[in-house]
Short mmCIF file of C-alpha atoms and ligand atoms in Angstrom, two decimals:
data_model
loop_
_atom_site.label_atom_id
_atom_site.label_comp_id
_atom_site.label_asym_id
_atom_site.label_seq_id
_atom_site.Cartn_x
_atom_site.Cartn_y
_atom_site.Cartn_z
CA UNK A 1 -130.52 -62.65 -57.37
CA UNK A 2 -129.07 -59.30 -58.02
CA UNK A 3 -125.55 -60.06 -60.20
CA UNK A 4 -124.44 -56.49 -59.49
CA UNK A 5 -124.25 -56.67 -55.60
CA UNK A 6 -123.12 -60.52 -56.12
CA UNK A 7 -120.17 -60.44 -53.20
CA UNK A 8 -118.13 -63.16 -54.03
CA UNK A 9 -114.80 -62.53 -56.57
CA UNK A 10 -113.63 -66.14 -58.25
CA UNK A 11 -110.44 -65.01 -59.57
CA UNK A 12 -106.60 -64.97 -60.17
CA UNK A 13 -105.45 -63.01 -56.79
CA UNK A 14 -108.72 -61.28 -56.77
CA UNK A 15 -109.19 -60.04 -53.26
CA UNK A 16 -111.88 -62.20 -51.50
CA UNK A 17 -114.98 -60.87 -49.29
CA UNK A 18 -113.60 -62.57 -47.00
CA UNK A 19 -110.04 -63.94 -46.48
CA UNK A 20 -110.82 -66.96 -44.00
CA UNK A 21 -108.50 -69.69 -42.68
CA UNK A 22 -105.66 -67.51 -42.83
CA UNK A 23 -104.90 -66.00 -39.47
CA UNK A 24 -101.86 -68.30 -38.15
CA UNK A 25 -100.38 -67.34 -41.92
CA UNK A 26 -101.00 -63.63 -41.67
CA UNK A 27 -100.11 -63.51 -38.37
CA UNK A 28 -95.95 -65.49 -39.01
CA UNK A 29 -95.81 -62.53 -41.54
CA UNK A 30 -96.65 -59.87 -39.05
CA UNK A 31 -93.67 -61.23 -36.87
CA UNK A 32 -91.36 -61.59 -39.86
CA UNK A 33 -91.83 -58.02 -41.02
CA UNK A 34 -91.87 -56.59 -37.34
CA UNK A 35 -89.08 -58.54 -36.02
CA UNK A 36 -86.62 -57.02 -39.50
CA UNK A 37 -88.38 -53.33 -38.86
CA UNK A 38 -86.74 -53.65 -35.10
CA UNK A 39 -83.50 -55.14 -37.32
CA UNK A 40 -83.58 -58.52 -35.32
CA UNK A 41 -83.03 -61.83 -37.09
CA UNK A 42 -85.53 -63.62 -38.76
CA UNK A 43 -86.49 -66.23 -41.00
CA UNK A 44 -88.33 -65.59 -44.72
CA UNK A 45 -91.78 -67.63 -45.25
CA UNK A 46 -92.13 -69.61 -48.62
CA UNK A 47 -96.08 -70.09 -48.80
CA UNK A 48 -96.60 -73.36 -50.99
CA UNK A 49 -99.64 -74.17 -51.83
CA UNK A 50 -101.91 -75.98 -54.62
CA UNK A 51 -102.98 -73.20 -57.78
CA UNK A 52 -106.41 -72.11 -56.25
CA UNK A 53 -105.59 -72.17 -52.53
CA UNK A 54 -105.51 -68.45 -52.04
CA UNK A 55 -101.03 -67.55 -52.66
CA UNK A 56 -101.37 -64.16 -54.38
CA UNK A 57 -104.11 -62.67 -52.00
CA UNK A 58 -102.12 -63.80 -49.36
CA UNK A 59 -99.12 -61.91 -50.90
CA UNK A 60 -100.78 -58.51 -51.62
CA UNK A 61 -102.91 -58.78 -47.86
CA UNK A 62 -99.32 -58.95 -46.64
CA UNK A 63 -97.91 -56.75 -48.37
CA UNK A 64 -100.98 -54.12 -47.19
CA UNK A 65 -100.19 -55.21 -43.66
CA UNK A 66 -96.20 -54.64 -43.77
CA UNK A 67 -96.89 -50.96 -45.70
CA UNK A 68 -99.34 -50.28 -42.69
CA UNK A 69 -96.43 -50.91 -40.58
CA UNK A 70 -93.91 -48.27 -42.35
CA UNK A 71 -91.98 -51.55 -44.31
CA UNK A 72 -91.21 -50.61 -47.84
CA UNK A 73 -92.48 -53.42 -49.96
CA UNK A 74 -91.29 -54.88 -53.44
CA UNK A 75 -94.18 -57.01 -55.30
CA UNK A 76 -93.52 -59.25 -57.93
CA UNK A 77 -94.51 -61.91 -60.02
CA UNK A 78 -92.02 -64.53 -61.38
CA UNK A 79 -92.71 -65.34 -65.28
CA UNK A 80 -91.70 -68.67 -66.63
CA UNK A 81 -88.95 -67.58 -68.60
CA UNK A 82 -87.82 -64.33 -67.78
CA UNK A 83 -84.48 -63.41 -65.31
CA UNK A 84 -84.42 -62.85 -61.65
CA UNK A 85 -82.45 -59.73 -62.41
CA UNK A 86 -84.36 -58.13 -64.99
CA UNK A 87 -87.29 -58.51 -62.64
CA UNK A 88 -85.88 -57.18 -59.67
CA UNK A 89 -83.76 -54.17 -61.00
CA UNK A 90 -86.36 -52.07 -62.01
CA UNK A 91 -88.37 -52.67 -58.78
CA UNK A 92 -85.68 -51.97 -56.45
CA UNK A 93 -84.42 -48.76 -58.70
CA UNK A 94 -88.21 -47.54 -57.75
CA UNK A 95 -87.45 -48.59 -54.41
CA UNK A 96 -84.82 -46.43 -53.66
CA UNK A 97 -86.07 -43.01 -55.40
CA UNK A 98 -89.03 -44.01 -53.25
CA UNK A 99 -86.51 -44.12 -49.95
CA UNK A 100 -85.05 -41.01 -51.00
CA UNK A 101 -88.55 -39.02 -51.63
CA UNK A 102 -88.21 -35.51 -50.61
CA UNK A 103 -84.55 -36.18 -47.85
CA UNK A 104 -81.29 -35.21 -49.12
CA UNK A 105 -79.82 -38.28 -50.20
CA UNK A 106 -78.08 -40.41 -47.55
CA UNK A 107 -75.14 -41.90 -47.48
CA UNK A 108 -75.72 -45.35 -47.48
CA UNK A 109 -78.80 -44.55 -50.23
CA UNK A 110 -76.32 -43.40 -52.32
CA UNK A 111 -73.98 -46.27 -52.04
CA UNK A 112 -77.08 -48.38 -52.67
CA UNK A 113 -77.53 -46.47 -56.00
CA UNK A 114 -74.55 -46.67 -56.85
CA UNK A 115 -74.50 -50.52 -56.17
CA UNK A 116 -77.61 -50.45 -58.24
CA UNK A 117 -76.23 -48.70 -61.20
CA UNK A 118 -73.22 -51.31 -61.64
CA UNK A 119 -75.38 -54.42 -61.76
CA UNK A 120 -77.78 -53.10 -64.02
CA UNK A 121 -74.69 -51.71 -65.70
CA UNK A 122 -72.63 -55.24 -65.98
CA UNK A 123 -75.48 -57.37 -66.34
CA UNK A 124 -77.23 -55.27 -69.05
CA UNK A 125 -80.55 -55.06 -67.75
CA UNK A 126 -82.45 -52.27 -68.43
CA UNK A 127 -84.14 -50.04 -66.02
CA UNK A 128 -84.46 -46.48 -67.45
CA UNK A 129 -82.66 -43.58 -66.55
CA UNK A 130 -80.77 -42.81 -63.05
CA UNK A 131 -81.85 -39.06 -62.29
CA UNK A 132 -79.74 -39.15 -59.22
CA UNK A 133 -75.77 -38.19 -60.60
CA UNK A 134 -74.12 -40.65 -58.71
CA UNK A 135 -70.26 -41.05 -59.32
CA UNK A 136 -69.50 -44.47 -60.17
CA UNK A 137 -67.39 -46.98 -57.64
CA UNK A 138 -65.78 -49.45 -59.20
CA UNK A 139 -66.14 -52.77 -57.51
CA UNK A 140 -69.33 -52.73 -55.98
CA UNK A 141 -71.88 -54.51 -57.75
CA UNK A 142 -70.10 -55.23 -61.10
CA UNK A 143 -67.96 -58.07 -60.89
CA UNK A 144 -70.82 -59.93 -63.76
CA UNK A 145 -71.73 -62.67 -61.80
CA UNK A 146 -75.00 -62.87 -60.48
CA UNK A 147 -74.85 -64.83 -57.12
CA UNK A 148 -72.18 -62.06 -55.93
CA UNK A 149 -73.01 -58.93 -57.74
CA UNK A 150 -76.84 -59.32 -56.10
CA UNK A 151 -75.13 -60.22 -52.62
CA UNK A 152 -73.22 -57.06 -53.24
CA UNK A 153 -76.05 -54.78 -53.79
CA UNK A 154 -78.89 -56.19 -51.18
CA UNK A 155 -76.00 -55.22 -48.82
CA UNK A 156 -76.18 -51.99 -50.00
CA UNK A 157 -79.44 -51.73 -49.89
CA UNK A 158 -79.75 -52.82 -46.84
CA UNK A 159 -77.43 -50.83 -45.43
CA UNK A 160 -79.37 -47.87 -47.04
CA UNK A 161 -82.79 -49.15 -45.48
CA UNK A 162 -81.05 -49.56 -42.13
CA UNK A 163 -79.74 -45.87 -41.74
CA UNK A 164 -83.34 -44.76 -43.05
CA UNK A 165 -85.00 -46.73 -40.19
CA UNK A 166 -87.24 -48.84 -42.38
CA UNK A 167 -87.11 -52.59 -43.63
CA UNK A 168 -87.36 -54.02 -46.93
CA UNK A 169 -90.01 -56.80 -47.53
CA UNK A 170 -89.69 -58.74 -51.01
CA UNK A 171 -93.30 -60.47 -52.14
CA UNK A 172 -92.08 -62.77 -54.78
CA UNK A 173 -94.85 -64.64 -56.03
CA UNK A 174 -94.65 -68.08 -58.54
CA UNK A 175 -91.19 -68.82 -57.42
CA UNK A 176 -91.70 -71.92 -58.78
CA UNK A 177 -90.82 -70.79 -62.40
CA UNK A 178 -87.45 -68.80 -61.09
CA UNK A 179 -84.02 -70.95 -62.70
CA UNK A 180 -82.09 -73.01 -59.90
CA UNK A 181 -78.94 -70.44 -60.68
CA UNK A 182 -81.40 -67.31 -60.16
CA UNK A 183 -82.64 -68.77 -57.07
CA UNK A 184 -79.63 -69.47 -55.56
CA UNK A 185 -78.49 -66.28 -56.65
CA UNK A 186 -81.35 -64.74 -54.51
CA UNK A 187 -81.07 -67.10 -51.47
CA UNK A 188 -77.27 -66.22 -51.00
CA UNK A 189 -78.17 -62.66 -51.23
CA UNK A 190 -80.67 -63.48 -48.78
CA UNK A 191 -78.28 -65.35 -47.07
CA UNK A 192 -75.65 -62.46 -46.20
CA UNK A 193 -78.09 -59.53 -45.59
CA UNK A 194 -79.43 -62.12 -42.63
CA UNK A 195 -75.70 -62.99 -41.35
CA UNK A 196 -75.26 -59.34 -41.15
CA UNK A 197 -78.72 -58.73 -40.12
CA UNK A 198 -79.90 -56.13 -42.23
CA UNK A 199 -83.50 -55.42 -42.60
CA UNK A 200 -84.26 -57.15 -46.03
CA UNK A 201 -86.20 -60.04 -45.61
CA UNK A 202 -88.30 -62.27 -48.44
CA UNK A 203 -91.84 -63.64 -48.10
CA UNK A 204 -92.23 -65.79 -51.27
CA UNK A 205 -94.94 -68.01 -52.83
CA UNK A 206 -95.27 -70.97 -55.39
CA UNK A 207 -96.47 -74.61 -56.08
CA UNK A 208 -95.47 -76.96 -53.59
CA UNK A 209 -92.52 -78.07 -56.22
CA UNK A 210 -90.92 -74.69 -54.58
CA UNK A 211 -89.26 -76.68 -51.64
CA UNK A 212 -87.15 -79.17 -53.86
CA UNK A 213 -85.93 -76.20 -56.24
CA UNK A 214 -85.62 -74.10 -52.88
CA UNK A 215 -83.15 -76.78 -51.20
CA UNK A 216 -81.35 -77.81 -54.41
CA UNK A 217 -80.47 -74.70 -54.89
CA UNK A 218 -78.52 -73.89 -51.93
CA UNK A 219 -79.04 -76.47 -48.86
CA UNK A 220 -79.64 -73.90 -46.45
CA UNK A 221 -82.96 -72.70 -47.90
CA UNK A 222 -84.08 -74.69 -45.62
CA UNK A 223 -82.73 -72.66 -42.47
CA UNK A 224 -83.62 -69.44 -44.16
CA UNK A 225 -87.22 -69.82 -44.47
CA UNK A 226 -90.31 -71.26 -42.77
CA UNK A 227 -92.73 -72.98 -45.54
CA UNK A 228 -95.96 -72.61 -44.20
CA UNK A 229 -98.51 -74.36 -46.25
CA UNK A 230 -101.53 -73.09 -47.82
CA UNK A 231 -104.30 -75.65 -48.34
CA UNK A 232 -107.36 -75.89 -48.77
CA UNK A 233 -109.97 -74.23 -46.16
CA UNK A 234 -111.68 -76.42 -43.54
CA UNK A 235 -115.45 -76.67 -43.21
CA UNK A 236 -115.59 -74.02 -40.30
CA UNK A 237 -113.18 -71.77 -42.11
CA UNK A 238 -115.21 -72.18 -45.91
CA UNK A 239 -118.42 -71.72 -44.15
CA UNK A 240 -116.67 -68.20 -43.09
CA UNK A 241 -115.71 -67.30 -46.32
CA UNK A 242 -119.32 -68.04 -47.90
CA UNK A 243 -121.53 -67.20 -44.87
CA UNK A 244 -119.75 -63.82 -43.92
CA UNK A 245 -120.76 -61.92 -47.01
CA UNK A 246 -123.75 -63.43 -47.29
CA UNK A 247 -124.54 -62.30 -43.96
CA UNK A 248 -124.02 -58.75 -44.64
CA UNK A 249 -126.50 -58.86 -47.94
CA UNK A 250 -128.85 -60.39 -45.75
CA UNK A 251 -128.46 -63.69 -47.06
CA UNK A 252 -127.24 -67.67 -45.95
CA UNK A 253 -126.84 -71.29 -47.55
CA UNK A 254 -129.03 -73.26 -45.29
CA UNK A 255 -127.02 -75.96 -43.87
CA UNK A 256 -127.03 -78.27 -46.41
CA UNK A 257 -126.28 -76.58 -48.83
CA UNK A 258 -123.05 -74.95 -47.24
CA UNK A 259 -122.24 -78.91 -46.47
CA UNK A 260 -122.71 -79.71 -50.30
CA UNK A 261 -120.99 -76.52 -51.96
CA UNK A 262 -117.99 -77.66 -49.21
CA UNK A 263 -118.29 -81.06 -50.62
CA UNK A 264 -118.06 -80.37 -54.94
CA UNK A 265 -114.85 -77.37 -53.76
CA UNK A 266 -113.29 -79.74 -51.71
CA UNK A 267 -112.82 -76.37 -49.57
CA UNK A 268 -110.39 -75.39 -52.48
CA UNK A 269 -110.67 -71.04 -52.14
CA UNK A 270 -111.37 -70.54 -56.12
CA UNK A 271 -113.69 -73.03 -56.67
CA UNK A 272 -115.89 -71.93 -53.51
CA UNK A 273 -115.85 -68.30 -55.02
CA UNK A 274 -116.40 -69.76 -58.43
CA UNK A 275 -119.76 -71.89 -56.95
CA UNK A 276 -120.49 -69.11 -54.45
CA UNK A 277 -120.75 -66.78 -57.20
CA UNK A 278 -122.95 -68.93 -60.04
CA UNK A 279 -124.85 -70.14 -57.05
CA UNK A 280 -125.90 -65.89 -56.09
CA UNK A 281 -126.58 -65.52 -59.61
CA UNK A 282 -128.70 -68.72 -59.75
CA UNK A 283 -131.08 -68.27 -56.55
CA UNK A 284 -134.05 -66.88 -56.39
CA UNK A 285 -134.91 -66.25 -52.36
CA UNK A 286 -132.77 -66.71 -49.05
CA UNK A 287 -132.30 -68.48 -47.76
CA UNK A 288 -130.33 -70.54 -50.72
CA UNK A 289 -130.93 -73.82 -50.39
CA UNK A 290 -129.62 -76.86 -51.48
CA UNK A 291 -130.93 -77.73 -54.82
CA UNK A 292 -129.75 -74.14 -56.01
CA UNK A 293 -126.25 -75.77 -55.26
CA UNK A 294 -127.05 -78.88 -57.07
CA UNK A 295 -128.44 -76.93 -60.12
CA UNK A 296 -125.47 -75.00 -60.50
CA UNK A 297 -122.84 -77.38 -60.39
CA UNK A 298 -123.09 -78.23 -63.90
CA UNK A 299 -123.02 -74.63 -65.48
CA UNK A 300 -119.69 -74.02 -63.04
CA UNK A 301 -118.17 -77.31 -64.11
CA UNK A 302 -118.63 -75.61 -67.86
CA UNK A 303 -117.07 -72.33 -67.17
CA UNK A 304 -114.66 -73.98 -65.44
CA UNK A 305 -113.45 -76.46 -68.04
CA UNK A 306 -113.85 -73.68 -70.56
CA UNK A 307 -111.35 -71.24 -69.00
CA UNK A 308 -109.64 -71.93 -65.65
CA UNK A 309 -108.93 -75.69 -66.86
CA UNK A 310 -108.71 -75.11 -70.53
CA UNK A 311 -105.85 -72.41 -70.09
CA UNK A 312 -103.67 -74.96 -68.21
CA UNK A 313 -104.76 -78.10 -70.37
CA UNK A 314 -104.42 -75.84 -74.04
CA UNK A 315 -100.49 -75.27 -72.95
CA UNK A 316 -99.95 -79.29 -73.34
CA UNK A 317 -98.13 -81.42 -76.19
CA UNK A 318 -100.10 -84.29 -76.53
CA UNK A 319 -97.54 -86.46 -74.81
CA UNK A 320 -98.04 -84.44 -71.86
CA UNK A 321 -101.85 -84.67 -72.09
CA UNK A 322 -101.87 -88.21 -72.70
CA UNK A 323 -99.37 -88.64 -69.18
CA UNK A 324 -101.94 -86.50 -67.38
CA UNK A 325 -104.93 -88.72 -68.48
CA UNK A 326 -102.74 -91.74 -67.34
CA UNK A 327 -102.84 -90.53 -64.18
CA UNK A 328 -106.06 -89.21 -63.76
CA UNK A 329 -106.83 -92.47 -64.80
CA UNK A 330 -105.74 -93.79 -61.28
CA UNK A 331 -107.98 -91.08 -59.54
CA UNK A 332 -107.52 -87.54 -57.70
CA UNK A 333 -104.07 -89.08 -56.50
CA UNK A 334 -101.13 -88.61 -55.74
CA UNK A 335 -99.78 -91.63 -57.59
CA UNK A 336 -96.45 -93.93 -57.98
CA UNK A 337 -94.97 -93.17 -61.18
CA UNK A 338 -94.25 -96.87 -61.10
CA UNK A 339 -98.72 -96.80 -61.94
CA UNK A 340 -98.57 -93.78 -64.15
CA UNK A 341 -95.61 -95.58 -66.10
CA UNK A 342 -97.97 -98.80 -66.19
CA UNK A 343 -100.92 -96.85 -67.51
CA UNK A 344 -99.01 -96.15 -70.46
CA UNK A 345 -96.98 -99.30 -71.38
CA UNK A 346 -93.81 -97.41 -70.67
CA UNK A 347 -91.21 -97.58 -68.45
CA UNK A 348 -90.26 -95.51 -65.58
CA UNK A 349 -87.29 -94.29 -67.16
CA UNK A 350 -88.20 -93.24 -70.38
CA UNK A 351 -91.06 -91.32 -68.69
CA UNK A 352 -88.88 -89.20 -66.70
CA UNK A 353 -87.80 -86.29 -69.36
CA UNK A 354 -91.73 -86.04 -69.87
CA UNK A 355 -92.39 -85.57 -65.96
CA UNK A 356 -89.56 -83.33 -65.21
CA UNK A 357 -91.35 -81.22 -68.24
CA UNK A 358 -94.89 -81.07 -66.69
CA UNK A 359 -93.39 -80.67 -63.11
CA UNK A 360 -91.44 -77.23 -64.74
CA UNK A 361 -94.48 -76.36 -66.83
CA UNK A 362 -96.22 -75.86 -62.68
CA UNK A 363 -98.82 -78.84 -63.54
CA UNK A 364 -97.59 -81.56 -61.10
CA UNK A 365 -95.19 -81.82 -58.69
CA UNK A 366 -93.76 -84.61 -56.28
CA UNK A 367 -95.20 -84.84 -52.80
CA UNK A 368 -92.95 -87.74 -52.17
CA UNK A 369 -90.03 -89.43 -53.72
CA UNK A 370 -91.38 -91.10 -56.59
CA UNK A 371 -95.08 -89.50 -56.17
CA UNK A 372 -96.50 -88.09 -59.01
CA UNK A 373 -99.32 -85.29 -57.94
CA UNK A 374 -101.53 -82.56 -59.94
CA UNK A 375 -100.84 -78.94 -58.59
CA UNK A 376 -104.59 -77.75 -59.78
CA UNK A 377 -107.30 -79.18 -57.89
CA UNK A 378 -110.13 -81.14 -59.67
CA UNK A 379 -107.64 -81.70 -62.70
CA UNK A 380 -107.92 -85.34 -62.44
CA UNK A 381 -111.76 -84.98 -63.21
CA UNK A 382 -111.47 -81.71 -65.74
CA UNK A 383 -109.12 -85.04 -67.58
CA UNK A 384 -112.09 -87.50 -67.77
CA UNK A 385 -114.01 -84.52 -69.27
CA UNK A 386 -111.13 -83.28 -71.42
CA UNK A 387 -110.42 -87.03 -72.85
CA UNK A 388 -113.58 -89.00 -72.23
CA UNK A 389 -112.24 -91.97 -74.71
CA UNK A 390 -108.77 -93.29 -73.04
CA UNK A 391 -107.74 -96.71 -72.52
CA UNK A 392 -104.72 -97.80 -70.49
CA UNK A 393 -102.25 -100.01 -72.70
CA UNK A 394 -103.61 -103.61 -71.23
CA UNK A 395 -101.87 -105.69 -73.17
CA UNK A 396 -98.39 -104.22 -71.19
CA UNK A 397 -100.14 -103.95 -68.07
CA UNK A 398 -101.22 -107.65 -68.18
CA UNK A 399 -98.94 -109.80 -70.29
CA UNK A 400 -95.60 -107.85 -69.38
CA UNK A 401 -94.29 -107.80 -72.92
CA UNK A 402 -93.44 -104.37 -72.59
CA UNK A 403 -91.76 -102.86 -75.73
CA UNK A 404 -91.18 -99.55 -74.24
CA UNK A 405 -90.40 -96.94 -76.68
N1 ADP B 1 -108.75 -67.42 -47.57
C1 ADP B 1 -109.63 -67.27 -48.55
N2 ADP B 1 -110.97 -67.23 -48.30
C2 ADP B 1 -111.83 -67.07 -49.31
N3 ADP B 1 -111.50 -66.94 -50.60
C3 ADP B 1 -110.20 -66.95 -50.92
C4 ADP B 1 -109.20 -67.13 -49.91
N4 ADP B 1 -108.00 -67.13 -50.50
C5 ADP B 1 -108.22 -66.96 -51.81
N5 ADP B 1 -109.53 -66.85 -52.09
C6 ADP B 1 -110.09 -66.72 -53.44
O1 ADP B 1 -109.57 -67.80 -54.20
C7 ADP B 1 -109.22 -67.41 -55.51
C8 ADP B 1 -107.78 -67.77 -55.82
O2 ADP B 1 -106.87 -67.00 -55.06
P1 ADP B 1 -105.36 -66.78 -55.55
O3 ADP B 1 -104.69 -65.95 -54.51
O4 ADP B 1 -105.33 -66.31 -56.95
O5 ADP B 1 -104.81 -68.29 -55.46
P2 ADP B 1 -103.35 -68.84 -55.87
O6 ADP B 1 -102.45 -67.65 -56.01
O7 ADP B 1 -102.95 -69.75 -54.77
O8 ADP B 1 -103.53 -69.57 -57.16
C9 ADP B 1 -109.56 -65.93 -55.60
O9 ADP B 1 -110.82 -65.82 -56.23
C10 ADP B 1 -109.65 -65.46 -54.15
O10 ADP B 1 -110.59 -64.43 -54.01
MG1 MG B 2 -101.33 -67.04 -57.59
#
């Protein structure tokens, strides 16, 4: 059919036609963002979730929602790699010449500036010019360390968002890839602004490896957010997604077929826009029935492998890849390490710099102590396609002479 009315949007954070499934989600955030606008307590949400399930949309639909609702919003995305401060400082400089827009500058606004000016300032980030003249205030903001100079200046801008009547909502999205020290950095920032309830508040995402990095880094992570999880969609809720915009081109999947497109997606948000999409392209009539499904399984498993899969699988040493196949070896999982270990002819031990590596590089994480689990969906099959030749090392496995280096 028609590819230039085709509704459906497989994508990194590409908005959907439809955002299904997520209306307990979207509706926490509403009460987050409300109850710090009134300047009551409340807890941050930390959406975890598998790569695919629908994080980033969530993010930007939220942050729509909380602008809607006269909250000033901060978006950004965590690179692997790059500071928490250098990330943040420009944002929040933007955030408070936004505050200021057209009102003489307020007291606490210009306290926040100043704050502002001294971390960048000590911690020799760059940020661009400050148009404001603001006399400097020695102090505030500048003592170099990062934990108290950021605790410092959310204060102050707190403080500044308080006396303009507004609250501050941070979107931080891969948190995942944020260092332990920049994290807890954040969190006790997070920490104090909520002790002294001030109207800053942070609605994060990541893999669900976020919750161990969250609670190592300072224990009450826990207490300071909810982690609601994102999964993937349930039949009634991917049958929304698909069926809605259908429905307003005058189109369906027949039964059937909406049971086997739920079936090869798992439910998984990306790959349902990803078959929804090749499957619009491939049909000929509504409605779409299912041998149009069937028929374009194989040409999505191609793109797939050749970009959404390939891009994670091309950033691999071959040790890595070779770990991977080991455990997509044992199936979809998640696995023991003890198997994955076994797979290989190695020990558990020796295996562990390697797994700490992939679970940093966002490809696995641990569901459970000593679990081993992929964070993309379908990887354990893209593997068999990726490496079609692997053998597990039998003679270890079965004999137990197990020379492990
Ligand atoms: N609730 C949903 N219903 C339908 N499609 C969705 C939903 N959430 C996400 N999608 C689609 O799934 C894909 C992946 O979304 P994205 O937010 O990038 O996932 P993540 O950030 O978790 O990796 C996008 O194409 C998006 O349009
Ligand atoms: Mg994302």
């Amino acid at each position: 059919m028609d590819e230039t009315i085709n509704p459906f949007s497989p994508g990194a954070g590409t908005p959907p036609p439809e955002l299904a499934g997520r209306a307990e989600i979207l509706r926490k955030a509403e009460v987050t963002f409300r109850r710090s606008l009134s300047g009551m307590s409340t807890q941050g949400l930390m959406l975890v979730g598998l790569r695919g399930v629908g994080k980033t949309v969530l993010l930007s639909k939220i942050g729509n929602l909380a602008e809607n609702a006269g909250v000033q919003i901060v978006q950004i995305e965590a690179p692997e790699g790059k500071g928490l401060a250098e990330l943040l400082a420009p944002e929040l400089r933007r955030l408070l010449l936004r505050m200021n827009l057209g009102a003489q500058v307020a007291t606490q606004s210009r306290r926040a500036l100043q704050a502002l000016r001294n971390f960048v300032g000590k911690l020799k980030v760059s940020v661009g010019d400050f148009e404001v003249s603001i006399a400097p205030e020695p102090g505030l903001a500048d003592s170099g360390d990062l934990e108290t100079d950021l605790t410092a200046l959310f204060v102050a801008i707190g403080e500044a968002a308080k006396e303009k009547g507004t609250a501050i909502v941070l979107l931080i999205d891969e948190m995942q890839y944020l260092e332990d020290e920049h994290l807890a950095a954040l969190f006790a920032a997070l920490h104090r602004v909520a002790q002294k309830q001030l109207p800053i508040v942070l609605i994060g995402a990541g893999l669900p490896q976020l919750v161990g990095i969250a609670g190592r880094a300072k224990s009450y992570a826990e207490r300071l957010f909810e982690y609601p999880p994102v999964g993937p969609l349930t039949l009634p809720d991917a049958a929304d997604a698909i069926q809605s915009p259908l429905r307003a081109v005058q189109c369906q999947l027949t039964e059937d077929a909406m049971q086997r497109l739920f079936e090869v997606t798992q439910g998984y948000p990306f790959f349902l826009q990803a078959w929804a999409y090749a499957i619009w392209n491939a049909a000929k009539s509504c409605p779409i029935e299912l041998s149009v499904i069937d028929a374009a399984t194989h040409t999505v498993l191609e793109r797939l492998d050749t970009s959404f899969f390939r891009v994670r699988f091309d950033r691999l040493t071959p040790r890595e890849k070779d770990y991977l196949r080991a455990m997509a070896e044992l199936g979809a999982g998640p696995h023991r390490s003890g198997d994955v270990a076994e797979q290989l002819g190695r020990e558990i031990s020796s295996l562990a710099p390697l797994r700490a590596g992939l679970i940093k590089k966002g490809m696995i994480y641990s569901p459970a102590h000593g679990d081993t689990a992929f964070t993309v969906p379908l990887f354990d099959q893209f593997m068999h396609r990726a490496i079609p030749e692997w053998k597990a090392v039998p003679s270890r496995t079965k004999n137990g002479a197990t020379p492990s280096k």
